[in-house]
GROMACS .gro file of C-alpha atoms in nm:
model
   72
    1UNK     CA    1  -1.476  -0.932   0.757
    2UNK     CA    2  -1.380  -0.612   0.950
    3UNK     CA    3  -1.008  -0.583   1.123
    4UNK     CA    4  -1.098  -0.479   1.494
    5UNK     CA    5  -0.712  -0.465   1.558
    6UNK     CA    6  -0.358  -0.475   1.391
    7UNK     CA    7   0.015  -0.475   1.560
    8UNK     CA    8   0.116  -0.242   1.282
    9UNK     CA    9   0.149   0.100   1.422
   10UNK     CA   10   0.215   0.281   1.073
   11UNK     CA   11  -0.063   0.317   0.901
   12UNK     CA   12  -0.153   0.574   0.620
   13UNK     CA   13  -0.520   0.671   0.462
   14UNK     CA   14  -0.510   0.771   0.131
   15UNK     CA   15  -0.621   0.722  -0.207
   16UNK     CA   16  -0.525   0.412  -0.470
   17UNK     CA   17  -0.428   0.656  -0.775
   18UNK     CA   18  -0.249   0.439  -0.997
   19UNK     CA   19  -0.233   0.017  -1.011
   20UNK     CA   20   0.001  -0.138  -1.227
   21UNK     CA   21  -0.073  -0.501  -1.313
   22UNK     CA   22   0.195  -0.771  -1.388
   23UNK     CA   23   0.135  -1.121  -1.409
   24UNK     CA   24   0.175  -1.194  -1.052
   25UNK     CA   25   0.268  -0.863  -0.852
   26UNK     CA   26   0.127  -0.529  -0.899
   27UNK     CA   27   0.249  -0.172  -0.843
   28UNK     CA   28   0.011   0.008  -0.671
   29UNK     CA   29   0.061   0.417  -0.598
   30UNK     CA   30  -0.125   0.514  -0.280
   31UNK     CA   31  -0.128   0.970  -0.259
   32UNK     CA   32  -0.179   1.050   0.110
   33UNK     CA   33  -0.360   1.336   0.220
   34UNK     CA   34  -0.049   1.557   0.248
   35UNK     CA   35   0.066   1.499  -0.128
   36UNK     CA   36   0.305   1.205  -0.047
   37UNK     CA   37   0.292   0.910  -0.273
   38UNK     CA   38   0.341   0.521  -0.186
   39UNK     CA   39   0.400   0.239  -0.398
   40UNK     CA   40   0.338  -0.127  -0.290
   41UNK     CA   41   0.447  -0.364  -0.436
   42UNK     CA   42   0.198  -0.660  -0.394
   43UNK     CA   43   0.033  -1.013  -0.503
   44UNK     CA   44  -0.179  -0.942  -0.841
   45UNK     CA   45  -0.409  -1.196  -0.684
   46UNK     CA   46  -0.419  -0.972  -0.397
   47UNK     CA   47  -0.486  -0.667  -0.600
   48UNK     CA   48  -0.820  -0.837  -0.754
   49UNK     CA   49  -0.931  -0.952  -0.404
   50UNK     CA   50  -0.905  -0.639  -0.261
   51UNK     CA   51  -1.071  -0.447  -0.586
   52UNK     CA   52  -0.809  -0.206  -0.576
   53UNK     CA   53  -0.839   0.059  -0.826
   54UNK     CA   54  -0.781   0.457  -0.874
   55UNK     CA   55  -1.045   0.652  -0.641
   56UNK     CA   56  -1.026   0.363  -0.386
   57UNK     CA   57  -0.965   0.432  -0.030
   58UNK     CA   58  -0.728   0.256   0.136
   59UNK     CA   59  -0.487   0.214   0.438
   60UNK     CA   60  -0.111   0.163   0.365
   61UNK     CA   61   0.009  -0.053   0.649
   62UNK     CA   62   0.412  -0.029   0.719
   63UNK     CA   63   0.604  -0.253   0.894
   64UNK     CA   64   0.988  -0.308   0.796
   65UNK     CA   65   1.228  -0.499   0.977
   66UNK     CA   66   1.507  -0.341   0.775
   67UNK     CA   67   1.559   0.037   0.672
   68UNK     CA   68   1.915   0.134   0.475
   69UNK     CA   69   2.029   0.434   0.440
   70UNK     CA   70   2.275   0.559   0.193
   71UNK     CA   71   2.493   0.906   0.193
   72UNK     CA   72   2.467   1.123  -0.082
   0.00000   0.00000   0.00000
C-alpha cells in the first residue's frame, strides 16, 4: 500500500531513535533533521505493524484540534 495523498498538512521526516513498548501503547521518539525530537504516543499493535524501530525512517504526521498554552 502506498499513501498517494493525506489532509494532514504537518508532516515531519525524520528518524525513529528510541521506541518504548508498553502493553498496549508505545512511546516512540522521532529526531528530525534539525535536532528536534518527537514523541508519539501510539497503539503497540501499531508499532509492530509498522516495524518501527531505531534507524527507521519515518514521517510524523500532526494534526491537533486542540493546542494549550500556559504562561510561565
Amino acid at each position: 500500500m502506498s499513501i498517494t495523498a493525506v489532509n494532514v498538512r504537518n508532516q515531519f521526516r525524520g528518524t525513529v531513535v528510541e521506541v518504548i513498548e508498553g502493553p498496549v501503547v508505545s512511546e516512540v521518539d522521532v529526531r528530525l533533521p534539525s535536532g528536534q525530537l518527537i514523541t508519539s504516543v501510539i497503539t503497540t499493535r501499531s508499532v509492530k505493524d509498522l516495524a518501527l524501530a531505531p534507524g527507521r525512517e519515518v514521517v510524523a504526521l500532526v494534526k491537533s484540534t486542540e493546542v494549550s498554552i500556559a504562561t510561565l
